[in-house]
Coordinates of C-alpha atoms in Angstrom, one line a residue:
M460 CA 0.0 0.0 0.0
K461 CA 1.3 3.5 -1.0
N462 CA 0.3 7.1 -0.6
Q463 CA 1.7 9.8 -2.7
Q464 CA 1.3 13.5 -2.8
V465 CA 2.5 16.5 -4.7
C466 CA 5.4 18.4 -3.2
P467 CA 6.1 22.2 -3.6
P468 CA 8.8 23.1 -6.2
S469 CA 12.4 23.2 -5.0
P470 CA 13.6 26.7 -3.8
R471 CA 16.3 28.6 -5.6
P472 CA 20.0 27.8 -4.8
L473 CA 21.9 29.6 -2.1
L474 CA 24.1 32.5 -3.3
D475 CA 27.8 32.4 -2.4
S476 CA 27.5 35.6 -0.5
T477 CA 24.9 34.0 1.9
F478 CA 27.4 31.6 3.4
P479 CA 30.8 32.9 2.5
D480 CA 32.6 30.1 4.3
F481 CA 30.7 27.4 2.3
P482 CA 30.2 26.9 -1.4
S483 CA 27.1 27.5 -2.9
S484 CA 24.6 24.6 -3.7
S485 CA 24.3 23.6 -7.5
A486 CA 21.0 21.6 -6.9
S487 CA 18.3 21.7 -4.2
Q488 CA 15.5 19.4 -3.3
I489 CA 12.7 19.7 -0.7
I490 CA 12.3 16.4 1.5
F491 CA 9.0 16.6 2.8
I492 CA 8.5 14.3 6.1
N493 CA 5.1 13.6 7.8
D494 CA 3.4 10.7 9.4
W495 CA 0.3 8.8 8.2
Y496 CA -2.6 7.5 10.1
H497 CA -5.3 5.1 8.9
D498 CA -8.0 7.0 10.7
T499 CA -8.8 10.6 9.9
T500 CA -7.8 13.3 12.1
D501 CA -11.4 14.1 12.9
T502 CA -11.9 10.5 14.0
I503 CA -8.9 10.6 16.3
V504 CA -9.5 14.0 17.7
N505 CA -13.3 13.4 18.4
S506 CA -12.3 10.1 20.2
L507 CA -9.6 11.9 22.2
L508 CA -12.1 14.4 23.2
S509 CA -14.7 11.8 24.4
S510 CA -14.6 9.7 27.5
Q511 CA -14.1 6.6 25.5
G512 CA -10.6 7.9 24.2
Y513 CA -8.8 6.8 21.0
N514 CA -8.2 3.0 21.4
S515 CA -9.1 3.4 25.3
S516 CA -6.2 6.1 25.5
F517 CA -6.0 9.9 25.7
V518 CA -2.5 10.1 24.7
A519 CA -1.3 11.2 21.2
P520 CA -1.6 8.0 19.0
S521 CA 1.3 6.6 17.1
P522 CA 0.9 6.6 13.2
Q523 CA 0.9 3.7 10.8
S524 CA 3.7 4.9 8.5
G525 CA 6.2 7.6 8.0
L526 CA 6.1 9.3 4.7
V527 CA 8.8 10.9 2.6
N528 CA 7.7 13.2 -0.2
G529 CA 4.2 11.7 0.2
A530 CA 5.4 8.0 -0.3
A531 CA 5.9 5.1 2.1
I532 CA 5.6 1.3 2.1
Y533 CA 3.2 -0.5 4.5
N534 CA 3.2 -4.0 5.5
C535 CA -0.1 -5.4 4.3
R536 CA 0.0 -8.3 6.6
F537 CA -0.9 -5.8 9.4
A538 CA -4.1 -4.5 7.3
E539 CA -7.5 -4.8 8.9
P540 CA -9.5 -8.0 7.8
G541 CA -11.3 -7.6 4.6
L542 CA -8.9 -4.8 3.1
T543 CA -7.2 -5.7 -0.1
G544 CA -4.3 -4.1 -1.8
E545 CA -1.0 -4.7 -3.6
Q546 CA 2.0 -4.9 -1.4
K547 CA 4.6 -2.4 -2.7
A548 CA 8.2 -2.8 -2.5
Q549 CA 11.3 -0.5 -2.3
R550 CA 11.7 -0.6 -6.1
D551 CA 8.1 1.1 -6.3
M552 CA 9.1 3.9 -4.3
P553 CA 10.2 7.2 -6.2
E554 CA 13.8 7.9 -6.2
L555 CA 15.7 11.2 -6.4
R556 CA 18.5 11.7 -8.8
F557 CA 21.4 14.2 -8.4
P558 CA 24.5 14.9 -10.6
P559 CA 28.0 13.9 -9.6
D560 CA 30.4 16.4 -8.0
A561 CA 27.6 18.5 -6.9
R562 CA 26.6 20.3 -3.8
V563 CA 22.8 19.6 -3.1
R564 CA 20.9 21.5 -0.7
L565 CA 18.4 19.2 0.9
R566 CA 15.6 21.1 2.6
F567 CA 14.0 19.0 5.4
V568 CA 10.5 19.8 6.4
N569 CA 8.5 18.0 9.1
A570 CA 5.0 18.6 8.4
G571 CA 3.9 15.8 10.5
A572 CA 1.3 15.6 13.3
H573 CA 3.4 14.1 16.0
P574 CA 6.8 12.2 16.0
V575 CA 10.4 13.5 15.7
N576 CA 12.3 12.1 12.8
W577 CA 15.9 11.5 12.4
V578 CA 17.1 12.0 8.7
S579 CA 20.3 10.9 7.3
V580 CA 22.2 9.9 4.1
D581 CA 24.3 6.7 4.1
E582 CA 27.8 7.3 4.1
H583 CA 27.5 11.0 3.5
E584 CA 27.7 13.7 6.1
L585 CA 25.3 16.5 5.8
Y586 CA 26.4 20.1 6.3
I587 CA 23.6 22.0 8.3
I588 CA 23.5 25.5 6.9
E589 CA 20.0 26.7 8.0
A590 CA 17.5 26.0 10.8
D591 CA 13.9 27.4 10.6
N592 CA 15.1 30.1 8.0
T593 CA 18.1 31.0 10.3
P594 CA 21.7 30.8 8.3
T595 CA 24.0 28.7 10.4
L596 CA 27.7 28.1 10.4
P597 CA 28.3 24.8 8.3
V598 CA 28.2 21.8 10.6
P599 CA 28.7 18.4 9.5
V600 CA 26.4 15.7 11.1
H601 CA 25.6 12.0 10.5
R602 CA 21.9 12.4 11.4
I603 CA 19.5 15.6 11.8
S604 CA 16.8 15.3 14.5
V605 CA 13.8 17.1 12.7
N606 CA 10.9 17.8 15.3
V607 CA 7.3 18.6 14.1
A608 CA 7.4 22.0 12.3
H609 CA 11.2 22.2 12.0
R610 CA 12.8 23.1 8.8
Y611 CA 16.6 22.3 8.1
S612 CA 18.8 22.8 5.1
G613 CA 21.6 20.1 4.8
V614 CA 24.2 20.1 2.0
L615 CA 25.0 16.8 0.5
L616 CA 28.3 16.6 -1.3
T617 CA 28.3 14.1 -4.2
S618 CA 32.0 14.5 -5.1
G619 CA 33.8 11.4 -5.9
R620 CA 30.4 9.6 -6.9
R621 CA 30.2 8.1 -10.4
I622 CA 27.1 7.8 -12.7
G623 CA 25.0 5.0 -11.6
D624 CA 26.0 5.0 -7.8
S625 CA 23.1 4.8 -5.3
F626 CA 22.6 5.2 -1.5
Y627 CA 19.7 5.6 0.8
L628 CA 18.2 8.6 2.4
R629 CA 16.6 7.5 5.7
A630 CA 13.9 9.0 7.7
Q631 CA 13.7 7.2 11.1
I632 CA 10.8 7.9 13.4
N633 CA 12.2 8.4 17.2
T634 CA 9.7 5.7 18.7
A635 CA 11.0 6.8 22.2
C636 CA 8.8 10.0 21.8
F637 CA 5.8 7.9 21.8
G638 CA 3.3 7.4 24.6
A639 CA 1.1 5.0 22.7
G640 CA 2.1 1.5 21.2
F641 CA 3.1 1.2 17.4
P642 CA 2.5 -2.5 16.5
D643 CA 2.1 -2.0 12.8
L644 CA 4.7 0.8 12.4
D645 CA 8.1 0.3 10.5
P646 CA 9.8 3.3 11.8
Q647 CA 12.2 3.6 8.9
T648 CA 11.3 5.1 5.6
P649 CA 14.2 4.8 3.0
L650 CA 14.4 6.7 -0.3
I651 CA 17.0 5.9 -3.0
F652 CA 19.3 8.8 -4.1
R653 CA 20.9 7.9 -7.3
I654 CA 23.8 9.8 -9.1
A655 CA 22.9 10.5 -12.6
D656 CA 23.1 13.4 -15.3
E657 CA 20.0 14.4 -16.9
G658 CA 18.7 12.1 -19.6
H659 CA 20.5 9.0 -18.3
R660 CA 18.5 5.8 -18.3
L661 CA 19.5 3.7 -15.4
A662 CA 18.2 0.4 -13.9
K663 CA 16.5 0.7 -10.5
T664 CA 19.0 -1.4 -8.6
L665 CA 18.8 -1.3 -4.9
P666 CA 21.8 0.3 -2.9
R667 CA 24.2 -1.6 -0.8
S668 CA 25.2 1.5 1.1
R669 CA 25.5 1.3 5.0
D670 CA 23.6 3.3 7.6
W671 CA 25.4 5.4 10.2
N672 CA 25.9 3.6 13.6
D673 CA 24.3 6.7 15.4
P674 CA 21.3 5.9 17.6
T675 CA 17.9 6.7 16.2
T676 CA 15.9 6.5 19.4
G677 CA 16.3 8.3 22.7
N678 CA 15.6 11.5 24.0
C679 CA 13.4 13.9 21.9
T680 CA 15.9 16.6 21.6
D681 CA 16.6 19.3 19.0
L682 CA 19.7 20.3 16.9
D683 CA 22.6 21.7 19.1
E684 CA 21.5 25.3 19.6
T685 CA 25.2 26.6 19.6
V686 CA 25.8 26.3 15.9
V687 CA 25.0 29.9 14.8
V688 CA 26.5 33.3 15.6
Q689 CA 24.1 36.0 16.3
H690 CA 23.5 38.7 18.9
A691 CA 20.3 39.1 21.2
P692 CA 19.4 41.8 23.6
P693 CA 21.3 41.3 26.8
Q694 CA 18.2 42.2 29.0
A695 CA 14.3 42.0 28.6
E696 CA 11.8 44.6 29.7
Q697 CA 9.7 41.8 31.0
I698 CA 9.8 38.2 31.6
S699 CA 6.6 36.0 31.5
V700 CA 5.9 32.3 31.9
F701 CA 4.0 29.6 30.0
N702 CA 3.9 26.5 32.4
S703 CA 2.8 23.3 30.5
S704 CA 1.1 20.5 32.3
R705 CA -1.9 18.4 32.2
I706 CA -5.2 17.4 33.9
G707 CA -7.4 14.3 33.8
P708 CA -6.7 10.5 32.7
L709 CA -4.2 9.2 30.3
T710 CA -6.5 6.1 29.7
T711 CA -10.0 5.1 30.4
T712 CA -8.9 3.1 33.4
D713 CA -6.5 5.8 34.9
E714 CA -8.3 6.3 38.3
A715 CA -5.9 8.9 39.5
G716 CA -6.5 10.9 36.4
L717 CA -10.3 10.4 36.6
S718 CA -10.1 11.7 40.3
D719 CA -9.4 15.1 38.7
G720 CA -13.1 15.4 37.8
I721 CA -13.0 15.2 34.1
S722 CA -13.4 12.0 32.0
F723 CA -10.7 12.8 29.4
L724 CA -7.2 14.3 29.1
E725 CA -6.7 18.0 28.8
W726 CA -3.4 19.8 28.4
T727 CA -2.9 23.2 30.1
L728 CA -0.8 26.3 29.8
N729 CA -0.8 28.2 33.0
N730 CA -3.6 26.0 34.4
I731 CA -5.8 27.0 31.4
T732 CA -7.1 24.6 28.8
Y733 CA -7.6 26.6 25.5
E734 CA -11.3 26.6 24.2
N735 CA -11.7 27.4 20.7
F736 CA -14.6 29.9 20.4
A737 CA -14.3 29.8 16.6
Y738 CA -17.0 32.5 15.7
T739 CA -15.7 35.1 18.1
P740 CA -11.7 34.9 17.6
L741 CA -9.5 36.5 20.1
L742 CA -8.3 39.1 17.6
H743 CA -12.0 40.2 17.0
Q744 CA -12.6 40.8 20.7
I745 CA -9.5 42.8 21.0
V746 CA -10.5 45.0 18.0
R747 CA -14.0 45.5 19.4
G748 CA -12.5 46.7 22.6
E749 CA -13.6 43.8 24.6
D750 CA -11.7 42.1 27.5
P751 CA -10.4 38.5 26.6
N752 CA -11.7 35.8 28.7
T753 CA -8.3 34.8 30.3
G754 CA -10.0 31.6 31.7
R755 CA -10.3 30.2 28.1
I756 CA -6.7 30.9 26.9
A757 CA -3.4 31.4 28.5
L758 CA -2.3 34.9 27.3
I759 CA 0.8 37.1 27.6
T760 CA 0.7 40.8 26.7
A761 CA 3.2 43.1 25.6
W762 CA 1.7 46.5 25.5
N763 CA 4.6 48.3 23.9
V764 CA 7.5 47.6 21.4
E765 CA 9.7 45.9 23.9
T766 CA 11.9 43.0 24.4
V767 CA 10.3 40.1 26.1
D768 CA 11.7 36.9 27.7
I769 CA 9.3 33.9 28.0
V770 CA 10.2 31.0 30.2
I771 CA 8.5 27.7 29.0
Q772 CA 8.3 24.9 31.5
N773 CA 7.3 21.3 30.9
L774 CA 6.0 20.4 34.3
N775 CA 4.1 17.2 33.6
G776 CA 3.9 15.7 30.2
P777 CA 6.0 14.2 27.3
E778 CA 8.2 16.2 24.9
H779 CA 6.4 19.0 23.4
P780 CA 7.5 20.9 20.3
F781 CA 6.3 24.4 21.1
H782 CA 5.7 26.8 18.2
L783 CA 5.2 30.7 18.3
H784 CA 3.4 32.4 15.3
G785 CA 4.5 35.8 14.1
K786 CA 7.7 36.3 15.7
P787 CA 10.9 34.1 15.7
F788 CA 12.7 33.8 19.2
W789 CA 16.2 33.3 20.4
I790 CA 16.8 30.4 22.7
M791 CA 18.8 31.9 25.4
A792 CA 18.9 29.2 28.1
R793 CA 17.6 26.0 29.0
S794 CA 18.1 23.3 31.7
Q795 CA 16.4 20.4 33.7
G796 CA 14.1 21.2 36.5
S797 CA 12.0 24.3 37.1
V798 CA 12.8 28.0 37.8
G799 CA 11.1 30.7 39.9
P800 CA 11.2 34.4 39.6
E801 CA 14.1 34.8 41.9
T802 CA 16.1 32.3 39.8
I803 CA 15.2 33.7 36.4
A804 CA 16.6 37.1 37.4
S805 CA 20.1 35.7 37.9
L806 CA 20.3 33.4 34.9
D807 CA 23.3 33.4 32.6
L808 CA 21.8 33.8 29.3
N809 CA 23.4 33.2 26.1
T810 CA 23.2 36.6 24.1
Y811 CA 26.1 35.9 21.9
N812 CA 25.0 33.1 19.7
P813 CA 21.5 32.0 20.4
L814 CA 19.7 30.1 17.8
L815 CA 16.8 31.9 16.3
R816 CA 13.9 29.9 15.3
D817 CA 10.2 29.5 15.7
T818 CA 9.8 26.0 17.0
L819 CA 11.7 24.1 19.7
G820 CA 11.4 20.8 21.5
L821 CA 10.9 20.7 25.3
P822 CA 11.4 17.4 27.1
S823 CA 9.5 16.6 30.2
G824 CA 10.9 18.1 33.3
E825 CA 12.7 20.8 31.6
W826 CA 12.6 24.4 31.1
V827 CA 13.7 26.8 28.3
L828 CA 14.0 30.7 28.1
I829 CA 13.2 32.3 24.9
G830 CA 13.7 36.0 23.8
L831 CA 12.1 38.2 21.4
V832 CA 11.4 41.8 20.3
A833 CA 7.7 42.4 20.5
D834 CA 7.3 44.8 17.5
V835 CA 4.6 43.2 15.3
P836 CA 1.2 44.1 16.7
G837 CA -1.3 41.2 16.7
V838 CA -2.5 38.0 18.5
H839 CA 0.0 35.4 18.0
A840 CA -0.7 31.7 18.7
F841 CA 1.7 29.8 20.9
H842 CA 1.0 26.1 20.8
C843 CA 2.3 22.5 20.8
H844 CA 2.7 21.3 17.4
I845 CA 1.7 17.8 18.1
V846 CA -1.8 18.4 16.6
F847 CA -3.7 16.0 19.0
H848 CA -2.2 18.0 21.9
Q849 CA -3.4 21.4 20.2
A850 CA -6.9 19.8 20.1
Q851 CA -6.5 18.8 23.8
G852 CA -6.1 22.2 24.8
L853 CA -2.3 23.0 24.6
F854 CA -2.7 26.5 23.2
G855 CA -2.0 30.1 24.3
A856 CA -1.3 33.3 22.8
L857 CA 1.2 36.3 22.8
M858 CA -0.7 39.6 22.2
I859 CA 1.4 42.4 21.1
Q860 CA 0.2 46.1 21.4
P861 CA -3.5 45.7 21.9
D862 CA -4.0 49.6 21.6
V863 CA -2.7 49.3 17.9
I864 CA -4.8 46.3 17.3
R865 CA -8.0 48.2 18.3
K866 CA -7.2 50.7 15.6
L867 CA -8.5 48.2 13.1
Q868 CA -11.9 49.4 13.8
D869 CA -13.9 51.3 11.4
P870 CA -15.0 55.0 12.1
G871 CA -18.2 53.6 13.6
G872 CA -16.3 51.5 16.1
E873 CA -17.1 48.2 14.3
L874 CA -15.0 45.5 12.8
P875 CA -14.2 46.2 9.0
G876 CA -17.0 44.7 7.0
A877 CA -15.1 41.8 5.3
L878 CA -13.6 40.8 8.6
A879 CA -16.8 40.8 10.5
L880 CA -18.7 38.8 7.8
L881 CA -16.2 36.0 8.3
C882 CA -17.9 35.0 11.5
A883 CA -21.3 36.6 11.3
Q884 CA -23.0 33.2 10.5
G885 CA -21.8 31.3 13.4
N886 CA -22.9 31.0 17.0
P887 CA -20.3 32.9 19.0
N888 CA -21.0 30.6 22.0
V889 CA -20.2 27.4 20.5
I890 CA -16.8 25.7 21.2
D891 CA -15.0 23.9 18.5
P892 CA -17.6 23.8 15.7
G893 CA -18.0 20.4 14.1
R894 CA -16.7 18.5 17.1
R895 CA -18.6 16.5 19.5
G896 CA -20.3 18.4 22.4
R897 CA -18.0 18.3 25.4
L898 CA -19.1 18.3 29.0
R899 CA -16.3 19.7 31.1
K900 CA -15.8 21.2 34.4
R901 CA -14.2 24.5 33.9
L902 CA -10.5 24.2 34.9
F903 CA -10.5 27.1 37.3
D904 CA -13.0 25.3 39.4
L905 CA -10.7 22.3 39.9
P906 CA -7.8 21.9 42.3
H907 CA -4.4 22.9 40.5
L908 CA -0.9 22.2 40.7
D909 CA 1.1 24.7 42.5
L910 CA 2.6 26.3 39.6
L911 CA 5.1 29.1 39.3
H912 CA 2.7 31.5 37.5
R913 CA -1.0 32.0 37.4
H914 CA -2.7 34.1 34.8
S915 CA -5.5 36.5 36.2
K916 CA -9.1 35.5 35.2
T917 CA -9.9 39.4 35.0
S918 CA -9.4 41.8 32.3
T919 CA -5.9 42.2 30.7
T920 CA -6.9 44.9 28.3
T921 CA -8.5 47.6 30.2
S922 CA -5.3 48.6 32.1
P923 CA -1.7 48.6 30.9
Q924 CA -0.7 46.3 33.7
P925 CA 0.8 43.0 32.6
T926 CA -0.6 39.8 34.2
H927 CA 2.7 38.2 34.1
T928 CA 5.7 38.4 36.2
V929 CA 8.1 41.2 35.4
V930 CA 11.5 40.5 36.6
H931 CA 13.7 43.1 35.2
A932 CA 13.5 45.9 32.7
Q933 CA 15.7 47.9 30.3
Q934 CA 15.0 50.4 27.6
H935 CA 15.0 49.1 24.1
D936 CA 14.9 51.2 21.1
K937 CA 11.8 51.0 18.9
L938 CA 12.6 49.2 15.8
H939 CA 10.1 50.0 13.1
D940 CA 6.5 50.3 12.4
A941 CA 4.9 46.9 11.8
T942 CA 1.8 45.5 10.3
I943 CA -1.0 43.7 12.2
R944 CA -0.6 39.9 12.3
S945 CA -2.9 37.2 13.8
G946 CA -2.3 33.9 14.8
V947 CA -5.6 33.5 16.5
G948 CA -7.7 35.4 14.4
E949 CA -9.6 33.3 11.8
C950 CA -13.0 31.6 11.9
S951 CA -13.1 28.0 11.4

């Protein structure tokens, strides 16, 4: 059995001036990685949000296959009874061809729903030159750990290879990141790279290349974050906290979790599980001058153009790939355990060479401090990029300059007509339209963990007083006028 999809066109080659210490690429190719489930996302999510769970569990499920550029091989002996199909083999898979003596830029994109993938090319080091659109110093590695939503460029050198040579690209799912079983999953998806010039007709022989010996399971960690040289502001004007945890059962028989008072799992940020009121988005509320309901979303507010540090703590859960819309951030410090306000103020931050990106993996029981310049007004989503965790509420927002956002109003004080019409036909009180009705006890009525930081459940927009911990401050020059951007502003 095989699934194929169309991939985007390859990007333009890198220019010599972009990376002066590394030769420009002479060819480029997108390597699109994702995971494949035999049930639809709607089926899985609706089950996770019910008291029955998905396969009697509330943890993110494991896939049936990993895909590379839309293709994979599934062992049909694991297929459900009654299903028929032709068993495919490696020779049925598409292959990629590159010229000899070339520098090939491989752009790895993990567009999956859940797992971390290790990508490698047999017997060839990959030179990492970009991470999440950030140029990096060329770093040779055997494998690249590509988390959900991460993008990397790795340069493959085909020097010394002859026409007809072949070797495998391997995308290996890190199964140690799973909380559920994976009985029918082959974690590795190989794709053949063959050396050929345009017009060559070559037999589809299988490579005899050897994989690297580096491990492909273990901690769900990202690329070493010291591979770039940049500079970040030495101090922030405010420091805020997103604490990630959970409430409820992991399985339908988890008595300890069921004692929390709800019958399915909910992920939380600052003790709040996100509720998607899709027909009255947060952006619309702010434009109308309303106060956001901070019992429905964990919210950090930057009132001015300022430098903001955010401490993210994974207090109780698996590894989460956290993603921020609208603004890339510097990764300035991370460690195991947890930190409090008195500790944050004295942290030794890496301001010389922090990696700039928009997604990071945070293992269980660890914290990370990220820094950014809040200069793009808007409501920017912050969430775990495991889609099942998003659906279970692991979602917050960074709101930048709400006073500027309100200027989107027309002269009559209303939303612009086209924007208002997007949501005019829906019921503003409906949570997650299209999903099953969910009976839940509100999280702020339940006993909570003693977390470092709690958001106020009162207004955050009527007064320019932040609801998050301000640890230290330093003046920062305003950068430039910015346009409104929204990560929590579209109707479903």
